[in-house]
Amino acid sequence: MATDNNRFQAIISHCKEYGFIFQSSEIYDGLSAVYDYGQWGSELKKNIRDYWWKSMTQMHENIVGIDAAIFMHPTTWKASGHVDNFSDPMIDNKDSKKRYRVDHLIEAKIEELKAEGKNAEGETLNAEMDNLLAANDYEGLKKLIEDNKIKCSVSGTGNWTDIRQFNLMFSTQLGSVAEEASEIYLRPETAQGIFVNFLNVQKTGRMKIPFGIAQTGKAFRNEIVARQFIFRMREFEQMEMQFFIRPGTQKEWYEYWKEERMKWHLSLGIPKEKFRFHDHVKLAHYADAACDIEYEFPIGFKELEGIHSRTDFDLKNHQLYSKKKMQYFDPEINQNYIPYVLETSVGLDRTFMMVISEAYTEEDLSTPEKQDSRVVLKLPPKLAPIKLAVLPLLKKDGLPEIARQIMNSCKPHFRCFYEEKDAIGRRYRRMDAIGTPFCVTIDHQTKEDNTVTIRYRDSMQQERIPLAQIKELIEKHIG
Ligand code: GAP
């Protein structure tokens, strides 16, 4: 069985080989940290997004969704603090010219120490880094790098520049350059589209606090150290929800949403021990409490989702910069106030990476007679790109016609796939590799008694069921 790093590489290769994820503009040798979702990847991604959307909006009567534009008025990002604060401390190696995010550079050293069994040293370094980051002490951080003899992975030297801040927002020009062009940003988070629409939604939807606004969409960050496949990308998708509450109630809602979001992840059938909470030491410029839900990826425990108590930071600043009141009249206490906000923010691509890492299984099926193995994606049926494969055993004797009838009755209800080429065993394996939970095979007996063989992906068990029960059985599993 593969080690974790080999497993991670195997998952990346599998994603490419079976049409889940391709490198962007691959024919031009790709674009760093940008990826395209292929035919099955885009289905899986859409199913994850839809499942989140339904859980947030349909299942919470006090949450509605919006779809705001990626481009926003440039003052938005001044008010939100991103122009001044959305930056990471970076350091360059003078010999290789390679640039590192300071925390990533030190974290790599911590991993190295732990791998050498020097856990206590690793912990101490981690604590020192956290303290210096929290204090924005760049001289201290540089000294920490030098004292720990941290070297550049390319040049192998410790010849470092001073630490500087780099803003992560991409900017472009609105209008033609000849005209009076103005610089605008590609949004680095979807949240601000929700904040600027807070009153539009509250008034037109007659929403009463507490209520939430959800949104999914693209976000862009000029990550300096973009790495680890779709874990850290320059263009990615977020699924965010801002929950508007009465000031002073943020602690209870923080706990509520921590629990609620953990329940959502567990509902994907992932074991509890694969998750943990990690409290932020260095709070983002907008938060008074924040934590991550971390998942144990094949590359270790890493951030999957952020839960942030954003206070009234954003609405207050939008009120200040736009000079438009961002207040809510609370009829229960007869008061006007700027609501506080509890945010849940999960990366769609990271959720995809979690789901596929969890599902990817290499199975040894060898018998004393024969060596055999398979790769199967044990995806939750509700997320699988294809729910049902319809496979006539032969390309003749009227079997394809019956298979086509099954396709026609099922495809309006869920995604089906028809295939008549190759031996049935090979067709099953191809369906296993893309995570199709059910295959039905139509053979000569079908013509006599209207039954088909249904094959279950995970157990590989097969049984005969009446043709008329196929749709109902699958709907029961994907419901
Ligand atoms: N509105 C709050 C916010 O954007 P964040 O912790 O910066 O908070 C939220 O981002 C989530 O977005 C992260 O937990 C992660 O899942 C995802 N995310 C952030 N940067 C990413 C990147 N460069 N590539 C992929 N996903 C990213």
Coordinates of C-alpha atoms and ligand atoms in Angstrom, one line a residue:
M1 CA 0.0 0.0 0.0
A2 CA 1.2 3.5 -0.8
T3 CA 2.8 5.8 1.8
D4 CA 1.0 9.1 2.3
N5 CA 3.1 11.1 -0.1
N6 CA 2.9 8.3 -2.7
R7 CA -0.8 8.1 -2.1
F8 CA -1.1 11.9 -2.7
Q9 CA 0.8 11.6 -6.0
A10 CA -1.4 8.6 -6.9
I11 CA -4.5 10.7 -6.3
I12 CA -3.2 13.5 -8.4
S13 CA -2.4 11.1 -11.3
H14 CA -5.8 9.4 -10.9
C15 CA -7.5 12.8 -11.1
K16 CA -5.8 13.5 -14.4
E17 CA -6.2 10.0 -15.9
Y18 CA -9.9 9.8 -15.3
G19 CA -11.0 13.3 -16.3
F20 CA -11.3 15.0 -12.8
I21 CA -8.6 17.7 -12.9
F22 CA -6.2 18.9 -15.5
Q23 CA -3.5 21.5 -15.2
S24 CA -4.7 24.8 -16.7
S25 CA -3.5 25.5 -20.3
E26 CA -1.5 22.2 -20.2
I27 CA -0.6 22.4 -23.9
Y28 CA 1.4 25.5 -23.0
D29 CA 3.1 23.7 -20.1
G30 CA 0.4 24.9 -17.7
L31 CA 0.0 27.9 -15.4
S32 CA 1.3 27.6 -11.9
A33 CA -1.3 27.0 -9.2
V34 CA -4.3 27.1 -11.6
Y35 CA -6.3 24.0 -12.5
D36 CA -9.2 23.0 -14.7
Y37 CA -11.9 20.6 -13.7
G38 CA -12.6 17.9 -16.4
Q39 CA -15.8 16.1 -17.3
W40 CA -16.1 14.1 -14.0
G41 CA -14.4 16.6 -11.8
S42 CA -16.8 19.4 -12.7
E43 CA -19.8 17.0 -11.9
L44 CA -18.3 16.1 -8.6
K45 CA -17.5 19.7 -7.8
K46 CA -21.0 20.8 -8.7
N47 CA -22.5 18.0 -6.5
I48 CA -20.5 19.2 -3.5
R49 CA -21.5 22.8 -4.2
D50 CA -25.2 21.8 -4.5
Y51 CA -25.0 19.8 -1.3
W52 CA -23.6 22.7 0.6
W53 CA -26.1 25.1 -0.9
K54 CA -29.0 22.9 0.0
S55 CA -27.7 22.4 3.5
M56 CA -27.3 26.1 4.0
T57 CA -30.3 27.6 2.3
Q58 CA -33.1 24.9 1.9
M59 CA -32.4 23.4 5.3
H60 CA -32.1 26.7 7.2
E61 CA -35.2 28.7 6.8
N62 CA -33.4 31.9 7.9
I63 CA -30.6 31.7 5.3
V64 CA -30.9 32.9 1.7
G65 CA -28.4 32.8 -1.1
I66 CA -27.1 35.4 -3.5
D67 CA -24.8 35.5 -6.5
A68 CA -22.8 38.7 -6.5
A69 CA -20.3 39.9 -9.2
I70 CA -16.6 39.2 -8.9
F71 CA -15.8 42.8 -9.8
M72 CA -16.7 45.3 -7.1
H73 CA -16.2 49.0 -6.5
P74 CA -12.6 49.5 -5.5
T75 CA -13.5 51.3 -2.3
T76 CA -15.0 48.0 -1.1
W77 CA -11.5 46.7 -0.6
K78 CA -10.3 49.8 1.2
A79 CA -13.3 49.5 3.6
S80 CA -12.8 45.8 4.1
G81 CA -9.2 46.3 5.0
H82 CA -7.8 44.2 2.2
V83 CA -5.9 47.0 0.5
D84 CA -4.0 47.8 3.7
N85 CA -3.9 44.4 5.5
F86 CA -4.3 41.5 3.1
S87 CA -0.7 40.6 2.9
D88 CA 1.7 38.0 3.9
P89 CA 5.2 38.4 5.4
M90 CA 7.7 37.1 2.7
I91 CA 11.4 36.6 2.6
D92 CA 13.6 36.1 -0.4
N93 CA 16.7 34.0 -0.7
K94 CA 19.4 36.4 -2.2
D95 CA 21.2 33.5 -4.0
S96 CA 18.3 31.7 -5.7
K97 CA 15.9 34.7 -5.7
K98 CA 13.2 32.3 -4.5
R99 CA 10.5 33.9 -2.4
Y100 CA 9.0 32.2 0.6
R101 CA 6.1 32.9 2.9
V102 CA 7.7 33.2 6.2
D103 CA 5.3 30.9 8.1
H104 CA 5.6 28.2 5.3
L105 CA 9.4 28.3 5.5
I106 CA 9.5 27.9 9.3
E107 CA 6.7 25.2 9.2
A108 CA 8.8 23.2 6.7
K109 CA 11.6 23.3 9.3
I110 CA 9.2 22.2 12.0
E111 CA 8.1 19.2 9.9
E112 CA 11.8 18.3 9.3
L113 CA 12.5 18.4 13.1
K114 CA 9.5 16.2 13.8
A115 CA 10.5 13.7 11.0
E116 CA 13.8 13.4 12.8
G117 CA 12.0 12.6 16.1
K118 CA 12.8 16.0 17.6
N119 CA 9.2 16.7 18.6
A120 CA 10.0 19.0 21.5
E121 CA 12.3 21.2 19.4
G122 CA 9.6 21.4 16.7
E123 CA 6.9 22.4 19.3
T124 CA 9.2 25.1 20.7
L125 CA 9.9 26.5 17.2
N126 CA 6.2 26.5 16.4
A127 CA 5.3 28.4 19.6
E128 CA 8.1 31.0 19.0
M129 CA 6.9 31.5 15.4
D130 CA 3.2 31.9 16.5
N131 CA 4.2 34.6 19.1
L132 CA 6.3 36.5 16.6
L133 CA 3.7 36.4 13.9
A134 CA 1.0 37.6 16.4
A135 CA 3.3 40.5 17.3
N136 CA 4.1 41.3 13.7
D137 CA 7.8 41.1 14.8
Y138 CA 9.6 40.7 11.5
E139 CA 13.1 41.3 12.9
G140 CA 12.4 38.6 15.4
L141 CA 11.1 36.2 12.7
K142 CA 14.2 36.8 10.6
K143 CA 16.4 36.1 13.6
L144 CA 14.4 32.9 14.3
I145 CA 15.1 31.8 10.7
E146 CA 18.8 32.5 11.1
D147 CA 19.1 31.0 14.5
N148 CA 17.5 27.8 13.3
K149 CA 19.8 27.7 10.3
I150 CA 16.9 27.5 7.9
K151 CA 18.1 27.2 4.3
C152 CA 16.6 27.8 0.9
S153 CA 15.6 24.5 -0.8
V154 CA 17.0 25.7 -4.1
S155 CA 20.4 27.4 -3.3
G156 CA 20.9 25.6 0.0
T157 CA 22.1 28.9 1.6
G158 CA 20.8 31.0 4.5
N159 CA 21.4 34.3 2.7
W160 CA 18.1 36.0 3.3
T161 CA 16.6 39.5 2.6
D162 CA 14.7 41.3 5.3
I163 CA 11.0 40.3 5.7
R164 CA 8.5 42.3 3.8
Q165 CA 4.7 42.4 3.3
F166 CA 3.2 41.5 -0.1
N167 CA -0.5 42.2 -0.9
L168 CA -2.3 39.1 -2.3
M169 CA -4.9 40.8 -4.4
F170 CA -4.8 40.8 -8.2
S171 CA -5.7 44.0 -9.9
T172 CA -6.8 45.0 -13.4
Q173 CA -8.1 48.0 -15.2
L174 CA -11.8 48.8 -15.7
G175 CA -12.6 50.4 -19.1
S176 CA -10.1 50.8 -21.9
V177 CA -6.7 52.1 -21.0
A178 CA -7.1 55.2 -23.2
E179 CA -10.2 56.1 -21.3
E180 CA -10.1 57.2 -17.7
A181 CA -9.2 53.7 -16.5
S182 CA -9.6 52.9 -12.8
E183 CA -7.8 50.1 -11.0
I184 CA -10.1 47.4 -9.7
Y185 CA -9.4 44.1 -7.9
L186 CA -10.4 40.5 -8.5
R187 CA -12.2 39.7 -5.2
P188 CA -10.0 37.8 -2.7
E189 CA -13.1 36.5 -0.8
T190 CA -16.7 36.3 -1.7
A191 CA -17.8 37.7 1.6
Q192 CA -17.7 41.4 0.6
G193 CA -20.4 40.8 -2.0
I194 CA -22.6 39.7 0.8
F195 CA -21.8 42.7 3.1
V196 CA -22.5 45.3 0.5
N197 CA -25.9 43.6 -0.3
F198 CA -26.8 43.2 3.4
L199 CA -29.5 45.8 3.4
N200 CA -30.8 45.0 -0.1
V201 CA -31.4 41.4 1.0
Q202 CA -32.7 42.3 4.5
K203 CA -35.2 44.8 3.2
T204 CA -36.5 43.0 0.1
G205 CA -36.5 39.6 1.9
R206 CA -38.0 41.1 5.1
M207 CA -35.3 39.2 7.0
K208 CA -35.2 39.3 10.8
I209 CA -32.1 39.0 12.8
P210 CA -30.7 36.4 13.2
F211 CA -30.5 35.5 9.5
G212 CA -27.8 34.5 7.0
I213 CA -26.8 35.1 3.5
A214 CA -24.9 32.4 1.6
Q215 CA -22.9 32.5 -1.6
T216 CA -20.6 30.4 -3.6
G217 CA -18.1 31.7 -6.2
K218 CA -14.6 32.3 -7.5
A219 CA -12.0 34.1 -5.4
F220 CA -8.5 35.1 -6.5
R221 CA -5.3 35.4 -4.5
N222 CA -1.8 35.9 -5.7
E223 CA -0.4 33.2 -3.5
I224 CA 3.3 33.5 -3.6
V225 CA 3.9 30.0 -2.5
A226 CA 1.2 28.2 -4.3
R227 CA 1.6 24.4 -4.0
Q228 CA 0.1 21.1 -3.2
F229 CA -2.2 20.6 -6.1
I230 CA -5.6 22.2 -5.6
F231 CA -4.9 22.9 -1.9
R232 CA -3.5 26.4 -2.5
M233 CA -4.5 27.9 -5.9
R234 CA -4.5 31.4 -7.3
E235 CA -8.0 31.0 -8.6
F236 CA -10.3 29.0 -6.4
E237 CA -13.9 28.8 -5.2
Q238 CA -15.3 29.5 -1.8
M239 CA -18.6 28.6 -0.2
E240 CA -19.3 31.3 2.4
M241 CA -22.1 32.3 4.7
Q242 CA -22.4 35.4 6.7
F243 CA -24.8 35.1 9.7
F244 CA -26.1 38.5 11.0
I245 CA -26.7 38.6 14.7
R246 CA -27.4 40.9 17.6
P247 CA -24.2 42.4 19.1
G248 CA -23.2 40.5 22.3
T249 CA -24.5 37.1 21.1
Q250 CA -21.4 36.3 19.0
K251 CA -20.0 33.7 21.4
E252 CA -23.1 31.5 21.4
W253 CA -23.3 31.7 17.6
Y254 CA -19.6 31.0 17.2
E255 CA -20.1 27.8 19.1
Y256 CA -23.3 27.0 17.2
W257 CA -21.7 27.3 13.8
K258 CA -18.6 25.4 14.8
E259 CA -20.8 22.5 15.7
E260 CA -23.1 22.8 12.7
R261 CA -20.3 22.9 10.2
M262 CA -18.5 20.0 11.8
K263 CA -21.8 18.0 11.5
W264 CA -21.9 18.8 7.8
H265 CA -18.5 17.4 7.2
L266 CA -19.3 14.3 9.2
S267 CA -22.5 13.9 7.1
L268 CA -20.2 13.1 4.2
G269 CA -19.4 9.8 6.0
I270 CA -15.8 10.9 7.0
P271 CA -14.6 9.6 10.4
K272 CA -14.5 12.0 13.3
E273 CA -10.8 11.5 14.0
K274 CA -10.0 12.9 10.5
F275 CA -11.1 16.4 11.7
R276 CA -9.9 18.8 14.4
F277 CA -10.4 22.4 15.4
H278 CA -7.5 24.8 15.3
D279 CA -7.9 28.1 17.1
H280 CA -6.2 31.0 15.4
V281 CA -3.3 32.6 17.3
K282 CA -2.9 35.6 14.9
L283 CA -6.4 36.9 14.2
A284 CA -7.3 38.3 10.8
H285 CA -7.8 42.0 10.8
Y286 CA -11.6 41.6 11.0
A287 CA -12.0 38.9 13.7
D288 CA -12.5 38.8 17.5
A289 CA -12.4 35.0 17.5
A290 CA -11.6 32.5 14.8
C291 CA -10.8 28.9 14.2
D292 CA -10.2 26.4 11.4
I293 CA -11.7 23.1 10.8
E294 CA -8.7 21.0 9.8
Y295 CA -8.9 17.7 7.9
E296 CA -6.2 15.1 7.7
F297 CA -5.2 15.3 4.0
P298 CA -2.6 12.8 2.7
I299 CA -0.2 15.8 3.2
G300 CA -1.2 16.1 6.9
F301 CA -3.8 18.0 9.0
K302 CA -4.5 21.3 7.1
E303 CA -7.2 24.0 7.0
L304 CA -10.4 23.1 5.3
E305 CA -12.8 25.8 6.6
G306 CA -12.6 28.9 8.7
I307 CA -15.2 30.0 11.3
H308 CA -14.8 33.7 12.1
S309 CA -16.5 36.0 14.5
R310 CA -16.2 39.2 12.3
T311 CA -17.9 41.5 14.8
D312 CA -19.4 44.6 13.1
F313 CA -16.0 45.3 11.4
D314 CA -17.1 45.0 7.8
L315 CA -20.6 46.7 8.0
K316 CA -19.2 49.5 10.1
N317 CA -16.5 50.2 7.6
H318 CA -18.8 50.0 4.6
Q319 CA -21.0 52.5 6.4
L320 CA -18.0 54.8 7.0
Y321 CA -16.7 54.6 3.4
S322 CA -20.0 54.6 1.6
K323 CA -21.7 57.1 3.9
K324 CA -24.8 54.8 3.7
K325 CA -26.4 53.6 6.9
M326 CA -25.8 49.8 7.5
Q327 CA -28.2 49.7 10.4
Y328 CA -30.9 47.3 11.3
F329 CA -34.0 48.1 13.4
D330 CA -34.6 45.3 15.8
P331 CA -38.3 45.3 16.7
E332 CA -37.9 42.9 19.6
I333 CA -35.7 45.3 21.6
N334 CA -36.8 48.5 19.8
Q335 CA -33.2 49.5 18.8
N336 CA -31.2 50.3 15.8
Y337 CA -27.7 48.7 15.5
I338 CA -25.1 47.5 13.1
P339 CA -25.3 43.7 13.3
Y340 CA -22.4 41.5 14.3
V341 CA -21.4 38.7 11.9
L342 CA -20.5 35.1 12.2
E343 CA -18.9 33.7 9.1
T344 CA -18.4 30.2 7.9
S345 CA -16.0 30.0 4.9
V346 CA -15.1 26.7 3.3
G347 CA -13.0 26.2 0.1
L348 CA -14.9 24.2 -2.5
D349 CA -11.6 22.9 -4.0
R350 CA -10.3 21.9 -0.6
T351 CA -13.6 20.1 0.1
F352 CA -13.2 18.4 -3.3
M353 CA -9.6 17.4 -2.4
M354 CA -10.9 16.0 1.0
V355 CA -13.7 14.0 -0.7
I356 CA -11.5 12.5 -3.3
S357 CA -8.7 11.7 -0.8
E358 CA -11.2 10.0 1.4
A359 CA -12.7 8.0 -1.4
Y360 CA -9.5 6.9 -3.2
T361 CA -9.0 3.2 -2.4
E362 CA -6.5 0.8 -3.8
E363 CA -7.8 -2.8 -3.3
D364 CA -5.9 -6.0 -3.6
L365 CA -8.3 -8.6 -5.1
S366 CA -5.8 -11.4 -5.6
T367 CA -6.8 -15.0 -5.2
P368 CA -4.4 -18.0 -5.0
E369 CA -5.1 -18.5 -8.7
K370 CA -4.7 -15.0 -10.0
Q371 CA -3.2 -11.6 -9.0
D372 CA -5.7 -8.8 -9.3
S373 CA -6.3 -5.3 -7.9
R374 CA -8.5 -2.3 -8.5
V375 CA -8.7 1.4 -7.8
V376 CA -12.1 2.5 -6.6
L377 CA -13.4 5.9 -5.6
K378 CA -15.8 5.2 -2.7
L379 CA -17.6 8.5 -3.1
P380 CA -20.8 9.1 -1.2
P381 CA -23.5 8.2 -3.8
K382 CA -25.1 11.7 -3.5
L383 CA -21.8 13.2 -4.7
A384 CA -20.8 10.7 -7.3
P385 CA -20.5 12.2 -10.8
I386 CA -22.5 9.3 -12.3
K387 CA -25.0 7.5 -10.3
L388 CA -25.9 4.6 -12.6
A389 CA -24.0 2.8 -15.5
V390 CA -26.3 0.9 -17.9
L391 CA -24.4 -1.9 -19.5
P392 CA -25.8 -4.4 -22.1
L393 CA -23.8 -7.6 -21.8
L394 CA -23.7 -7.9 -25.6
K395 CA -24.1 -5.4 -28.5
K396 CA -26.8 -7.6 -30.1
D397 CA -29.9 -9.7 -29.5
G398 CA -32.0 -6.7 -28.5
L399 CA -30.0 -6.1 -25.3
P400 CA -28.9 -2.5 -26.3
E401 CA -32.6 -1.6 -27.0
I402 CA -33.6 -2.6 -23.5
A403 CA -30.6 -0.8 -22.0
R404 CA -31.6 2.4 -24.0
Q405 CA -35.1 2.1 -22.5
I406 CA -33.6 2.0 -19.0
M407 CA -31.4 5.1 -19.9
N408 CA -34.5 7.0 -21.1
S409 CA -36.5 6.3 -18.0
C410 CA -33.6 7.1 -15.5
K411 CA -31.7 10.0 -17.1
P412 CA -34.2 12.7 -16.4
H413 CA -33.8 11.9 -12.7
F414 CA -30.1 11.4 -12.2
R415 CA -26.9 11.2 -14.2
C416 CA -26.6 7.9 -16.1
F417 CA -23.9 6.5 -18.4
Y418 CA -24.3 4.1 -21.2
E419 CA -21.6 1.8 -22.4
E420 CA -21.6 -1.3 -24.6
K421 CA -17.9 -1.7 -25.5
D422 CA -15.4 -4.1 -23.9
A423 CA -15.8 -7.1 -21.5
I424 CA -18.1 -6.4 -18.6
G425 CA -15.3 -6.7 -16.0
R426 CA -13.4 -3.9 -17.7
R427 CA -16.4 -1.7 -17.8
Y428 CA -17.0 -2.3 -14.1
R429 CA -13.4 -1.3 -13.3
R430 CA -13.8 1.9 -15.3
M431 CA -16.9 2.8 -13.4
D432 CA -15.1 2.0 -10.1
A433 CA -12.3 4.4 -11.0
I434 CA -14.7 7.3 -11.4
G435 CA -16.8 6.3 -8.4
T436 CA -20.1 5.2 -10.0
P437 CA -22.0 3.5 -7.2
F438 CA -24.3 1.3 -9.2
C439 CA -24.0 -0.6 -12.5
V440 CA -26.9 -2.6 -14.1
T441 CA -26.2 -5.3 -16.7
I442 CA -28.8 -6.4 -19.2
D443 CA -28.4 -10.0 -20.4
H444 CA -30.6 -12.6 -22.1
Q445 CA -32.5 -13.4 -18.9
T446 CA -33.7 -9.8 -18.9
K447 CA -35.6 -10.6 -22.1
E448 CA -37.3 -13.5 -20.3
D449 CA -38.2 -12.1 -16.9
N450 CA -37.5 -8.3 -17.0
T451 CA -34.8 -8.5 -14.3
V452 CA -31.3 -7.0 -14.5
T453 CA -28.1 -7.7 -12.5
I454 CA -27.2 -4.7 -10.2
R455 CA -23.6 -4.5 -9.1
Y456 CA -22.7 -2.5 -6.0
R457 CA -19.4 -0.6 -6.3
D458 CA -18.0 -1.0 -2.8
S459 CA -18.9 -4.6 -2.0
M460 CA -18.8 -5.7 -5.7
Q461 CA -21.9 -7.8 -4.7
Q462 CA -24.3 -8.5 -7.5
E463 CA -28.0 -9.4 -7.3
R464 CA -30.9 -9.6 -9.7
I465 CA -33.7 -7.1 -9.3
P466 CA -36.7 -6.3 -11.4
L467 CA -36.0 -3.7 -14.1
A468 CA -38.9 -1.6 -12.8
Q469 CA -37.2 -1.1 -9.4
I470 CA -33.9 0.4 -10.7
K471 CA -34.9 4.0 -10.5
E472 CA -36.5 3.8 -7.0
L473 CA -33.5 1.9 -5.6
I474 CA -31.0 4.5 -6.8
E475 CA -33.1 7.4 -5.7
K476 CA -33.2 5.9 -2.2
H477 CA -29.4 6.0 -2.1
I478 CA -28.8 9.4 -3.5
G479 CA -31.7 11.2 -1.7
Ligands
GAP1 N1 -14.0 35.2 4.0 C1 -13.0 34.6 4.9 C2 -11.9 34.0 4.2 O1 -11.8 34.2 3.0 P1 -9.9 32.4 4.5 O2 -9.5 31.5 5.7 O3 -8.9 33.3 3.9 O4 -11.2 33.2 5.0 C3 -11.5 30.6 3.6 O5 -10.4 31.4 3.4 C4 -11.3 29.2 2.9 O6 -11.1 29.4 1.6 C5 -10.1 28.4 3.5 O7 -10.4 27.7 4.6 C6 -9.8 27.5 2.3 O8 -10.6 26.4 2.3 C7 -10.2 28.4 1.1 N2 -9.0 29.0 0.5 C8 -8.3 30.1 0.9 N3 -7.3 30.4 0.1 C9 -7.2 29.4 -0.8 C10 -6.4 29.1 -1.9 N4 -5.4 29.9 -2.3 N5 -6.6 28.0 -2.7 C11 -7.7 27.1 -2.3 N6 -8.5 27.4 -1.3 C12 -8.3 28.5 -0.6

